Coordinates of C-alpha atoms and ligand atoms in Angstrom, one line a residue:
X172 CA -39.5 1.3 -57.0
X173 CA -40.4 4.2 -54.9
X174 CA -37.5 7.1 -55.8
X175 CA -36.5 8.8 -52.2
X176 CA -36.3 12.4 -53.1
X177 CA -34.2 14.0 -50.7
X178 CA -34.9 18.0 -49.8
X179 CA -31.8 19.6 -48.0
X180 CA -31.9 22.7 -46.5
X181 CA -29.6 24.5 -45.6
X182 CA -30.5 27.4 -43.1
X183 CA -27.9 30.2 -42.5
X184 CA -28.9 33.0 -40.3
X185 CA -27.1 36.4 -41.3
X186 CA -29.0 38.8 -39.3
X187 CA -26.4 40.9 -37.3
X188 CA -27.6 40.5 -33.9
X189 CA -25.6 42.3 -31.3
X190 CA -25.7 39.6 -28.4
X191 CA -25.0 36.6 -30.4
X192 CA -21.3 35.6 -30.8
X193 CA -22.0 33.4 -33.4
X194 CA -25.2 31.8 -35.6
X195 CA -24.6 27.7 -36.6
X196 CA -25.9 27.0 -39.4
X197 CA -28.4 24.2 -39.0
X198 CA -28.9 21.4 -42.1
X199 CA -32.1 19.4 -41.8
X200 CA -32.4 16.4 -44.4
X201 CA -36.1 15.6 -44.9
X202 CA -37.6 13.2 -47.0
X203 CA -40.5 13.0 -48.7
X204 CA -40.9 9.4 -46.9
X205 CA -40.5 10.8 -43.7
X206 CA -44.0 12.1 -44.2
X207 CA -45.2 8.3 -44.5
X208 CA -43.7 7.2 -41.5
X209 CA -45.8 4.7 -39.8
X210 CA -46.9 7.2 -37.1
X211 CA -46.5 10.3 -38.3
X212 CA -49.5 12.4 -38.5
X213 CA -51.3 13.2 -41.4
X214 CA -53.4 16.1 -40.2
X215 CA -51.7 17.2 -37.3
X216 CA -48.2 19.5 -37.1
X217 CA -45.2 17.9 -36.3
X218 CA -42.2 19.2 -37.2
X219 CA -40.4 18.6 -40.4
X220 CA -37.2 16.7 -38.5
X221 CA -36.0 16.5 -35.2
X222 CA -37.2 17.2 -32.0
X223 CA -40.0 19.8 -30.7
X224 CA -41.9 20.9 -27.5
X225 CA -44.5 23.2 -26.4
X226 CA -46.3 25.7 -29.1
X227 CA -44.9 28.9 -28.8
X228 CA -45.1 32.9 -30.1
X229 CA -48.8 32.1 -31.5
X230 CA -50.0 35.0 -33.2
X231 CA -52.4 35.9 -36.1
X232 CA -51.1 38.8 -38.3
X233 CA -51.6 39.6 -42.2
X234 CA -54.2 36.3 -42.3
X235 CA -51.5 34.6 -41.5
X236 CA -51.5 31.9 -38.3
X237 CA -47.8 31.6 -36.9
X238 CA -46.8 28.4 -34.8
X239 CA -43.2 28.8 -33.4
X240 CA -42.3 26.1 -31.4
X241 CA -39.7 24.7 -28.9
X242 CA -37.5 22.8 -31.3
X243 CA -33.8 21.4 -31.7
X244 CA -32.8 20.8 -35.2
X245 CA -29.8 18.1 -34.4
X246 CA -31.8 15.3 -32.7
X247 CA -35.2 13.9 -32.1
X248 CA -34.3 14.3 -28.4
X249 CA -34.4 17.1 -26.5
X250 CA -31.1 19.5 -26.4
X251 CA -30.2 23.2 -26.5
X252 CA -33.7 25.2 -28.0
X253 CA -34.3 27.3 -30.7
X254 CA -37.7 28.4 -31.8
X255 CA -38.8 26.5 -35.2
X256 CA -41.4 28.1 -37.1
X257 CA -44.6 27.4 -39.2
X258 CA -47.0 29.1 -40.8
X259 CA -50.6 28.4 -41.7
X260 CA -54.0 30.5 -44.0
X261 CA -56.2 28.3 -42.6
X262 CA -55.0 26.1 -39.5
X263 CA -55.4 22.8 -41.3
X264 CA -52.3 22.9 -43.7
X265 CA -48.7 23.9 -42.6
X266 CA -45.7 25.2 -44.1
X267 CA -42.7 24.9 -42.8
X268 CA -40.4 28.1 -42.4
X269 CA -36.6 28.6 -41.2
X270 CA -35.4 28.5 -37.8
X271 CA -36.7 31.8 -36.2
X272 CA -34.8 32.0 -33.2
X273 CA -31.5 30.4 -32.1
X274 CA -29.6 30.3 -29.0
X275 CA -26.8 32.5 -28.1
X276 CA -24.3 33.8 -25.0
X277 CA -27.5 34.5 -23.0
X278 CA -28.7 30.7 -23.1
X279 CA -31.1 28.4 -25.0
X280 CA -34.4 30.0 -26.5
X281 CA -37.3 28.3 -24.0
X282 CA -41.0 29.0 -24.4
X283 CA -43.1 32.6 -24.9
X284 CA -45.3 34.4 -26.6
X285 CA -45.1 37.0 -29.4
X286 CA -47.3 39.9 -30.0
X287 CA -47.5 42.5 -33.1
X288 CA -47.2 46.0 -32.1
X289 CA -49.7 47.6 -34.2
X290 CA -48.6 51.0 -32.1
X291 CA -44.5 50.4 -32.4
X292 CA -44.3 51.4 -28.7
X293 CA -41.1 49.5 -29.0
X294 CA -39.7 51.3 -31.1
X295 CA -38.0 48.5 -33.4
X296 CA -40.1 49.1 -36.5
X297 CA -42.5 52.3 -37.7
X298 CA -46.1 52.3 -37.6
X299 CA -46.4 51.3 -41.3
X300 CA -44.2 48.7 -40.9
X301 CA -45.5 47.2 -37.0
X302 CA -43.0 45.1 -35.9
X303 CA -43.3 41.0 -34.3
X304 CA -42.2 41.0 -30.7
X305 CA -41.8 37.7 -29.0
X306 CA -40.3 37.1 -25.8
X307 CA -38.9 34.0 -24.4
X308 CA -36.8 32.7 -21.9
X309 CA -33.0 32.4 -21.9
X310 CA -31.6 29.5 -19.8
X311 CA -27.9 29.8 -19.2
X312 CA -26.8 25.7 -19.0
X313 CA -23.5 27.1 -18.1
X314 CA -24.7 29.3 -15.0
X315 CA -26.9 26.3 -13.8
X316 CA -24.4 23.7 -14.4
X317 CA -22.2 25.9 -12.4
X318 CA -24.9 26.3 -9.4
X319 CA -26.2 29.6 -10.1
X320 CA -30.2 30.0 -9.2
X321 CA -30.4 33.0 -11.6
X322 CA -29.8 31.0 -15.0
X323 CA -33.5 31.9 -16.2
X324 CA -34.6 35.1 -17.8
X325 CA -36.7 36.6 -20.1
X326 CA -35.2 38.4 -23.4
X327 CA -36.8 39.6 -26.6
X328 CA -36.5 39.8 -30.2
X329 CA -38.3 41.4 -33.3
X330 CA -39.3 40.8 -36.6
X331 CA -39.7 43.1 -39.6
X332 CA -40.6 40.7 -41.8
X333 CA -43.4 38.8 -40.8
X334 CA -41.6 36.3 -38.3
X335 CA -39.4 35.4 -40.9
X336 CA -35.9 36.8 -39.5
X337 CA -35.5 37.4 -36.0
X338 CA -32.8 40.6 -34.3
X339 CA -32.6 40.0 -30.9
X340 CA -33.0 43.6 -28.7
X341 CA -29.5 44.8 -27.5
X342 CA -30.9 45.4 -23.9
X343 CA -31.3 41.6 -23.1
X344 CA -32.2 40.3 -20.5
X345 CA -35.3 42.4 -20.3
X346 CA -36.8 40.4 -17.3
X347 CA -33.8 40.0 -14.7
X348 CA -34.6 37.3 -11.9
X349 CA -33.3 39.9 -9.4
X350 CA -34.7 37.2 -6.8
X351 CA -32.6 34.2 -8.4
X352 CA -35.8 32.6 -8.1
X353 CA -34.9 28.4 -10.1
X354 CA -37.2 28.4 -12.4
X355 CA -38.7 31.8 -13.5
X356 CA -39.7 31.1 -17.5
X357 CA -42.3 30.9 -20.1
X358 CA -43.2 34.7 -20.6
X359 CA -46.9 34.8 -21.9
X360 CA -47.3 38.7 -23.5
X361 CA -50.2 40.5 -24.7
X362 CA -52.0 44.3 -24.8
X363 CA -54.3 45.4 -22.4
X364 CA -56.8 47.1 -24.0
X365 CA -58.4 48.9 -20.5
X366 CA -54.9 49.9 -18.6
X367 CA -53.5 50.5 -22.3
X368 CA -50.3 48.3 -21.2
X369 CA -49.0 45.2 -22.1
X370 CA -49.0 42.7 -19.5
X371 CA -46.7 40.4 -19.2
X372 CA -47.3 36.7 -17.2
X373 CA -44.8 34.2 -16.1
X374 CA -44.4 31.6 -14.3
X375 CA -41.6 31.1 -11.0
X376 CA -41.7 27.6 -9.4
X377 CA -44.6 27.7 -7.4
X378 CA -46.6 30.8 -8.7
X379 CA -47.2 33.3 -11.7
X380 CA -46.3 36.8 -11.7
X381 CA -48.0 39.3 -13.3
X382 CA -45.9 42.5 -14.8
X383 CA -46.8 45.6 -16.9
X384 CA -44.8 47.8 -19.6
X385 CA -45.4 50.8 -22.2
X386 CA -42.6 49.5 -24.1
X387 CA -42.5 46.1 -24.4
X388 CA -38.7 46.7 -23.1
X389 CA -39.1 48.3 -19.6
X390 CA -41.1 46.0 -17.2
X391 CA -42.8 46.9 -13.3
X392 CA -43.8 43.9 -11.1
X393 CA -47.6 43.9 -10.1
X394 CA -48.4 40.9 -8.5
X395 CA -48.0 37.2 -7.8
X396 CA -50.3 34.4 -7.9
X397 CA -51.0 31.1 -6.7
X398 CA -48.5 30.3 -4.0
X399 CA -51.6 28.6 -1.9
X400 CA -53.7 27.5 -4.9
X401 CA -54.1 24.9 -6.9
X402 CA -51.9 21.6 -8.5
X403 CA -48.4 22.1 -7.3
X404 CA -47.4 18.5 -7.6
X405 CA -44.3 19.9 -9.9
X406 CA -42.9 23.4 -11.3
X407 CA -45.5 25.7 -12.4
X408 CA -45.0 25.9 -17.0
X409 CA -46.4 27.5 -19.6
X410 CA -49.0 30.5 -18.2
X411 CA -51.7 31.8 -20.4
X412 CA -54.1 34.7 -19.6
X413 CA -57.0 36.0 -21.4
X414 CA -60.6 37.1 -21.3
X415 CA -63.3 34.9 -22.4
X416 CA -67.2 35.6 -22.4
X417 CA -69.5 33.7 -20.1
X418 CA -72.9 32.3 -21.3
X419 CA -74.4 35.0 -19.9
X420 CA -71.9 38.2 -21.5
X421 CA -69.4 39.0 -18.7
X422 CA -66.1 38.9 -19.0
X423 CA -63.9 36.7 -17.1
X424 CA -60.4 35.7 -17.0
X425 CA -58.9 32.7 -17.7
X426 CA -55.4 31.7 -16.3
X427 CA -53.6 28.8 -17.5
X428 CA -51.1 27.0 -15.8
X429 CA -49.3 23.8 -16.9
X430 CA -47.6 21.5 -14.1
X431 CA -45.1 19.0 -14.6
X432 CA -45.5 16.4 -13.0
X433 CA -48.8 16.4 -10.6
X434 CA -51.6 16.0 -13.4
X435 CA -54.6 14.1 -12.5
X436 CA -53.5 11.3 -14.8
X437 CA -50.0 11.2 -14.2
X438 CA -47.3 13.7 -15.6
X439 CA -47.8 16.2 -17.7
X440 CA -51.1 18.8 -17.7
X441 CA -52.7 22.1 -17.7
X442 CA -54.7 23.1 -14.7
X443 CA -56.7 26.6 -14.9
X444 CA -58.2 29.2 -12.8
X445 CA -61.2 31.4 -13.9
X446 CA -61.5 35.1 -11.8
X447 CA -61.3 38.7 -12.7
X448 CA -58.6 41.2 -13.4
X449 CA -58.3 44.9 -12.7
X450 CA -54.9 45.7 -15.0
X451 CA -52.8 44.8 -11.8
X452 CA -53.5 41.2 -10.3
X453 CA -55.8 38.1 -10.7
X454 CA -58.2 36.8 -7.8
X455 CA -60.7 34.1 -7.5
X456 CA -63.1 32.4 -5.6
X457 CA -62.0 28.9 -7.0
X458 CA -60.6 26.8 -4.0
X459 CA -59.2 24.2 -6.4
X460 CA -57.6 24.1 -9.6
X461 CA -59.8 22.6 -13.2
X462 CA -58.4 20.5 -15.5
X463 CA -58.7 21.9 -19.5
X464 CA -57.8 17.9 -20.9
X465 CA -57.7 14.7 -18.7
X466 CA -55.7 12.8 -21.6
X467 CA -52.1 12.7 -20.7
X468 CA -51.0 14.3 -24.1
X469 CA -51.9 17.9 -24.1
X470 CA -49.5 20.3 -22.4
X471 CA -47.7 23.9 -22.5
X472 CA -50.3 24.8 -24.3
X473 CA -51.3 28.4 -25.2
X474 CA -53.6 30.2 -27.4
X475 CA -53.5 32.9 -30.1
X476 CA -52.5 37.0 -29.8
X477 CA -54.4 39.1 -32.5
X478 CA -57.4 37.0 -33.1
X479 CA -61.0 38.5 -32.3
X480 CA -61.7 37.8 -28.4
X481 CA -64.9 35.0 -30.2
X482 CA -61.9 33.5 -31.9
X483 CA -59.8 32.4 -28.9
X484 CA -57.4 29.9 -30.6
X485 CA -55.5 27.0 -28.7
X486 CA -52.9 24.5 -29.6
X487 CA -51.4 22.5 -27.1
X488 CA -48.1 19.8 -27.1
X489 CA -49.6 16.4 -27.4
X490 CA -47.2 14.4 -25.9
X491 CA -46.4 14.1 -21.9
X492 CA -42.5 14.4 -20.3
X493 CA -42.9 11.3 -18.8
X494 CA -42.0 9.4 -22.1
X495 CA -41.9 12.2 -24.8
X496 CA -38.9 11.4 -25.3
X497 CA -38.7 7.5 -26.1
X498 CA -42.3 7.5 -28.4
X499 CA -41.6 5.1 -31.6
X500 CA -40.4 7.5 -34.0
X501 CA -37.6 7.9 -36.3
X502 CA -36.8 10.9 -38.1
X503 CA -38.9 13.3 -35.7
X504 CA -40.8 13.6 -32.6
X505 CA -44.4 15.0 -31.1
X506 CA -46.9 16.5 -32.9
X507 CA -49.7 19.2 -31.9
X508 CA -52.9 19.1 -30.4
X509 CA -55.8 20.0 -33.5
X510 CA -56.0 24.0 -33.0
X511 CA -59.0 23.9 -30.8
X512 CA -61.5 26.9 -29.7
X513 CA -62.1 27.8 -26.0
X514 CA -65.0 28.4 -24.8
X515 CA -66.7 29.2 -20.9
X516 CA -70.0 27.4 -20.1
X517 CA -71.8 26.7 -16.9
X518 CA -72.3 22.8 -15.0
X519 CA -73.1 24.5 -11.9
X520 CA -69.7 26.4 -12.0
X521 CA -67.7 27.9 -15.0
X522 CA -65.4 25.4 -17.1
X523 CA -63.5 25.8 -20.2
X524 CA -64.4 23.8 -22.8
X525 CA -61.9 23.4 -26.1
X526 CA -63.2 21.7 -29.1
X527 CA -61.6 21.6 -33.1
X528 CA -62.1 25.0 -34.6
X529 CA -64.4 25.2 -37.5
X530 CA -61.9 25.2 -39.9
X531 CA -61.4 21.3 -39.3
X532 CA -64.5 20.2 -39.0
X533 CA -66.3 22.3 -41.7
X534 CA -65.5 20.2 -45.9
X535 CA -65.3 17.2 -44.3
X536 CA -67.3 14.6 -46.2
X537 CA -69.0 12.9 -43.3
X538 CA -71.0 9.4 -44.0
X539 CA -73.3 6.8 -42.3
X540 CA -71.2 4.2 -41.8
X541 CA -72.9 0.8 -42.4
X542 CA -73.0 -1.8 -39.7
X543 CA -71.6 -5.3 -40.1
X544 CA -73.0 -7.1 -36.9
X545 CA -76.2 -5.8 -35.2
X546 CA -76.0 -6.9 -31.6
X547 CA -73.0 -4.6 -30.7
X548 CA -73.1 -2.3 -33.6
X549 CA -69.6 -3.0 -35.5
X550 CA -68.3 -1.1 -38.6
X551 CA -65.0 -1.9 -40.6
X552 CA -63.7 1.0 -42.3
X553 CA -60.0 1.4 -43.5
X554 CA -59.5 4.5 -43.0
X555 CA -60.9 4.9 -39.5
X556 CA -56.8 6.0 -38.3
X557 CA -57.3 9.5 -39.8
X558 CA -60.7 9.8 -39.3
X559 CA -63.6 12.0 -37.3
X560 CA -66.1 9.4 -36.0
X561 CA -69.3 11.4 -34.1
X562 CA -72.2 10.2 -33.0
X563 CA -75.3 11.5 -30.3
X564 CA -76.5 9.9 -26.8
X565 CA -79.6 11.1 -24.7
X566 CA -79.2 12.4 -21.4
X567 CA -78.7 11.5 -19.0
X568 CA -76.3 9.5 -20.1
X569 CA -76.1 5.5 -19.6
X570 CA -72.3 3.5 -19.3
X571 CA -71.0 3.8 -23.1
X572 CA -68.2 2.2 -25.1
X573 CA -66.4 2.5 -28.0
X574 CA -63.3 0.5 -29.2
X575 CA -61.3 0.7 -32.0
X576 CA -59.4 -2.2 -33.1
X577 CA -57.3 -3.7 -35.9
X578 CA -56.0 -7.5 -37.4
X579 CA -53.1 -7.6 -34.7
X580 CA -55.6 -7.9 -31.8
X581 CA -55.0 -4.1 -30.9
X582 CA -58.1 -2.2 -28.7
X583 CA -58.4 0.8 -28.0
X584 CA -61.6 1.6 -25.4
X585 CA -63.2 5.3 -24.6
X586 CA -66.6 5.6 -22.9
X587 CA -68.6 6.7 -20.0
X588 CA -69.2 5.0 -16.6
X589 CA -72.5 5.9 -14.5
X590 CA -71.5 5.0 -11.1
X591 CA -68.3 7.3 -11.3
X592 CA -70.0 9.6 -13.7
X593 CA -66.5 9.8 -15.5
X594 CA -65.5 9.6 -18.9
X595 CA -62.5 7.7 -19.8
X596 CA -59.4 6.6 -22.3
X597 CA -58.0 3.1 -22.0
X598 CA -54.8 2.3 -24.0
X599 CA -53.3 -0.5 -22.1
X600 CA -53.6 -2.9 -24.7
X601 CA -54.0 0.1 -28.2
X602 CA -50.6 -0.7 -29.3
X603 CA -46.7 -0.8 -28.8
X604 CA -45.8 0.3 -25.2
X605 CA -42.7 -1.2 -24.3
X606 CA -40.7 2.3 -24.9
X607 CA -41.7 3.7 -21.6
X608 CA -43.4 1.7 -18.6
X609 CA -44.6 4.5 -17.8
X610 CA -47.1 5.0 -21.0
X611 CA -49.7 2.6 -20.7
X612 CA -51.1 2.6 -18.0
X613 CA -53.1 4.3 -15.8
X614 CA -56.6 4.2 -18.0
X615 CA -57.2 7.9 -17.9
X616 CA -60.5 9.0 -16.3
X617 CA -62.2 12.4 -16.3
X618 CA -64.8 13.8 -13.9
X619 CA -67.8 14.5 -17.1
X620 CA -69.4 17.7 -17.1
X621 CA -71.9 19.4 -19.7
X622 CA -72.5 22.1 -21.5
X623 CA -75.5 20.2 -23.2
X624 CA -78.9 19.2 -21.4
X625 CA -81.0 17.0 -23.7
X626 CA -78.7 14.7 -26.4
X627 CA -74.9 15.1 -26.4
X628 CA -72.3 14.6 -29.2
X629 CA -69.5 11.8 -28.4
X630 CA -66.8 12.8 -31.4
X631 CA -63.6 11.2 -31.9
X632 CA -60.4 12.6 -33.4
X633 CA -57.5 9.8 -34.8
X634 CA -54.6 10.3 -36.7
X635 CA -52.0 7.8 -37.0
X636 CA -50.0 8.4 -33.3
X637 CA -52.8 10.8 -31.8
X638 CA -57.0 10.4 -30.6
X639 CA -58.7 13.3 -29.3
X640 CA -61.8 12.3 -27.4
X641 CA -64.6 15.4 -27.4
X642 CA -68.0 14.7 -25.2
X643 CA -70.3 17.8 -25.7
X644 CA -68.3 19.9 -27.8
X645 CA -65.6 19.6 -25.9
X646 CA -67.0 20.1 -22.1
X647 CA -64.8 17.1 -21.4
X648 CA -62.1 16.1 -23.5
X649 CA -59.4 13.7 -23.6
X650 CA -56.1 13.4 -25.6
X651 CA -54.0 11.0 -26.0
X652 CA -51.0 9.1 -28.0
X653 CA -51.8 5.9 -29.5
X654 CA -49.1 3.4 -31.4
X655 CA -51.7 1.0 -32.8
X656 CA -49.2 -2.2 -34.6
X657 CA -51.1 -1.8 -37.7
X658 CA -54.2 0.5 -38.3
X659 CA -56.9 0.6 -36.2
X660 CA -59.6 -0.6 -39.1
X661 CA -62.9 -1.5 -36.7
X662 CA -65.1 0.0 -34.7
X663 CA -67.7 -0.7 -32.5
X664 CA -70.4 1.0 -30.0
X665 CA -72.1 -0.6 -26.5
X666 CA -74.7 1.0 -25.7
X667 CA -78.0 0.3 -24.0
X668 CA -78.9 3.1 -25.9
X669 CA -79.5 4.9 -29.3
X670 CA -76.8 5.8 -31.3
X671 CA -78.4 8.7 -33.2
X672 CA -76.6 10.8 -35.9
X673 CA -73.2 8.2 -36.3
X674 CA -71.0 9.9 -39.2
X675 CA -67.8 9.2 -40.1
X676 CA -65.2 11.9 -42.2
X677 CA -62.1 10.5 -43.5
X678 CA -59.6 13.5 -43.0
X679 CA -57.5 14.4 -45.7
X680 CA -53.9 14.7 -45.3
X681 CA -52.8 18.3 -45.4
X682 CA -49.5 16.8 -45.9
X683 CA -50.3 15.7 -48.9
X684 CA -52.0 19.0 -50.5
X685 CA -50.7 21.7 -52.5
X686 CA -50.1 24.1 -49.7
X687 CA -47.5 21.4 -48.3
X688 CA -44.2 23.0 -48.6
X689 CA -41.0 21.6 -46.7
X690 CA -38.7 24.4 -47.7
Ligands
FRU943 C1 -42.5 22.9 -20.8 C2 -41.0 23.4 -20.7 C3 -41.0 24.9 -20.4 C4 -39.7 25.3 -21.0 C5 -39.5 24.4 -22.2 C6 -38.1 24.0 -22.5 O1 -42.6 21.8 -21.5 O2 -40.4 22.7 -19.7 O3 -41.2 25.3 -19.1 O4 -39.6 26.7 -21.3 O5 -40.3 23.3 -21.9 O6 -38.0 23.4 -23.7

């Protein structure tokens, strides 16, 4: 008989922190079963209980990756936010660290960014000793259950100790909302190399604004953008803003948005704009937004601070606030997108591609799987729910499909149509769906564009809740939730074509290895 072995931790946070009244202790009982749940994710984070949102604070320090995250440690619903924490040496395994930031007078800890500040222009650590910065938002329930437009703000804290323990600064809120403007949040932060400032990007309803500081504490308004541009279907989330290299060497930047709802699939998503910036404000000659994923379970996502500009790092939310919060689990809920790489090529204009960094893809054992019947090329594999199935088609490409299925008559369907020239995820009939109506359907379609001329790899990420569809490393991609009944354990390809290069990887579960710690 299986022995339950139950871990409790107990997290008490001592740090004196002049704005906070009081610190609750937060007790999380996890169980080693948890980690078998029927969906939960093998090679994916999710958290170790509870609930948790968008990806926040990620930043590369000491060759260590940090994943905080929107988190609240009493349910598997959403409530008042802290910031969980995780750490990771490689991206693939996780390890699970205290609580880093919790609420307190000023409001709940919402999503932003942290930053290390090799130069201590803050002031909060010395230059041997650099401290963590992050800065979030504050929402004050009270002040908008009372009416008050001004309830969001920006505050910050610091670590001395490598993200470990968190002191918020004394001087919160750093970012005001002088023009009680509803929803002014998600503070993305980062140095700027050529104006020697750190900029600061967040987002206010219907637009981003862009602000600069010496200090990290003291910040001047630049710019706003985006009140005539783009999605605006819902409130303007999660900004990111970085550089990235074209094909041909310049620089352009990226700005990411994510809207809620208004995404071309329904919901949740992340639109982007590509343009330049001078140090003050960001223009471009786009006249419509792009979409980074067309699967309805990526959002809020943002990438790495710290990393070599080659090495820009991106993890997104995979779940969608249509139903994220009635998916079929128990003990916790959502995971995160596989840390992916970002990338700008040209299909006639610039797009941003995001594909699985090396680090995922690179011990993985792959195999030729063997075909059972001929005429429509269908394999039987076990293990096919945390696996990496990839495979290459000619261009230009002809209508493909692929569906995975199982013994309770579950199918899953992804593919390619010609005469719409769209790529596609079906999950109407993949699995349990009766928690939301609003989950299955529609079948998600994305417009396809290439990085690739000649022959183009189809891959396909599954894990036991999650697939991630890649065509073309990642020129168009698609993510979504799946809730199979039992395991997806067949596969099979239509094609007019051939199917060159088919390999299948079973992916280990990182929750399984030695770097797996849960206290
Ligand atoms: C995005 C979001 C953010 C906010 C956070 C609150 O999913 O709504 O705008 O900061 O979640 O948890």
């Amino acid at each position: 008989m299986k022995k339950p072995i139950f871990i409790l931790f107990t997290l008490i946070f001592l740090q004196s922190c002049k704005t906070e009244t009081k610190e609750p202790a937060v007790s999380q009982e996890i169980t080693t079963d948890s980690y078998t749940e029927e969906y939960r994710p093998q090679y994916h984070f999710s958290p170790p209980a509870h609930w948790m949102n968008d990806p926040n604070g990620l930043v590369f320090y000491e060759d260590t990756y940090h994943l905080f995250y929107q988190y609240y440690p009493e349910d598997t619903k959403w409530g008042p936010m802290h910031w969980g924490h995780a750490t990771s040496k490689d991206l693939k395994s996780w390890k699970n660290e205290k609580v880093a930031i919790y609420p307190d007078s000023l409001g709940y800890i919402f999503s932003g960014s942290a930053v290390v500040d090799l130069k201590n222009t803050s002031g909060f650590g010395s230059s041997d000793n650099p401290p963590m910065v992050a800065m979030f938002t504050y929402h004050n329930a009270e002040k908008e259950k009372a009416g008050d437009t001004n309830y969001q703000t920006q505050g910050i804290a610091y670590s001395l100790d490598n993200g470990e323990s968190w002191t918020k600064y004394t001087g919160n809120p750093v970012v005001k909302n002088d023009k009680d403007q509803k929803d002014f949040r998600d503070p993305k932060i980062f140095w700027h190399e050529e104006s020697q400032k750190w900029i600061l990007v967040l987002v206010a309803g219907d637009h981003a604004e862009i602000y600069n500081s010496t200090d990290l504490k003291s910040w001047q308004y630049l710019s706003d953008f985006g009140k005539n541009l783009g999605a605006h279907g819902g409130v303007w989330e999660c900004p990111d803003f970085f550089p990235l290299k074209t094909p041909s060497g310049d620089t352009k930047w990226v700005l990411f948005i994510s809207i809620n709802p208004g995404a071309p699939n329904g919901g949740s998503g992340t639109q982007y704009f590509i343009g330049d910036f001078d140090g003050k404000s960001f223009k471009t000659d786009q006249k419509q937004e792009k979409w980074l994923d067309y699967g309805r379970d990526n959002y809020a996502g943002i990438t790495y601070n710290n990393l070599p500009e080659d090495e820009r790092t991106f993890i997104g939310w995979m779940s969608n606030w249509f139903y994220a919060e009635q998916t079929p689990t128990t003990k916790w809920r959502s995971a995160m997108t596989l840390p992916r790489k970002l990338e700008l090529y040209k299909d006639s204009t610039l797009y941003v591609s995001n594909y699985p960094v090396a680090a995922v893809i690179k011990d993985l054992n792959y195999f030729s799987p063997q075909k059972e019947k001929e005429q429509n090329q269908q394999y039987t594999d076990s293990l096919l729910q945390k696996s990496n199935l990839k495979f290459e088609l000619p261009r230009p490409l002809s209508d493909f499909e692929i569906i995975y299925s199982n013994t309770q008559g579950d199918s899953l369907k992804m593919g390619y149509t010609k005469s719409e020239n769209q790529f596609y995820v079906d999950r109407t009939k993949a699995g349990q769906s009766d928690f939301s109506n609003r989950f299955a359907e529609p079948v998600m379609k994305a417009p396809a564009h290439f990085k690739t001329d000649n022959t183009i790899e189809v891959s396909v990420f599954t894990d036991q809740s999650s697939i991630e569809f890649f065509a073309d490393k990642g020129a168009t991609v698609l993510t979504a939730q799946v809730f199979p009944h039992v395991p997806y354990t067949t596969f099979s390809i239509k094609t007019q074509d051939e199917v060159k290069n088919l390999k299948l990887a079973h992916i280990p579960s990182t929750w399984n290895s030695p770097n797996q710690k849960n206290n």
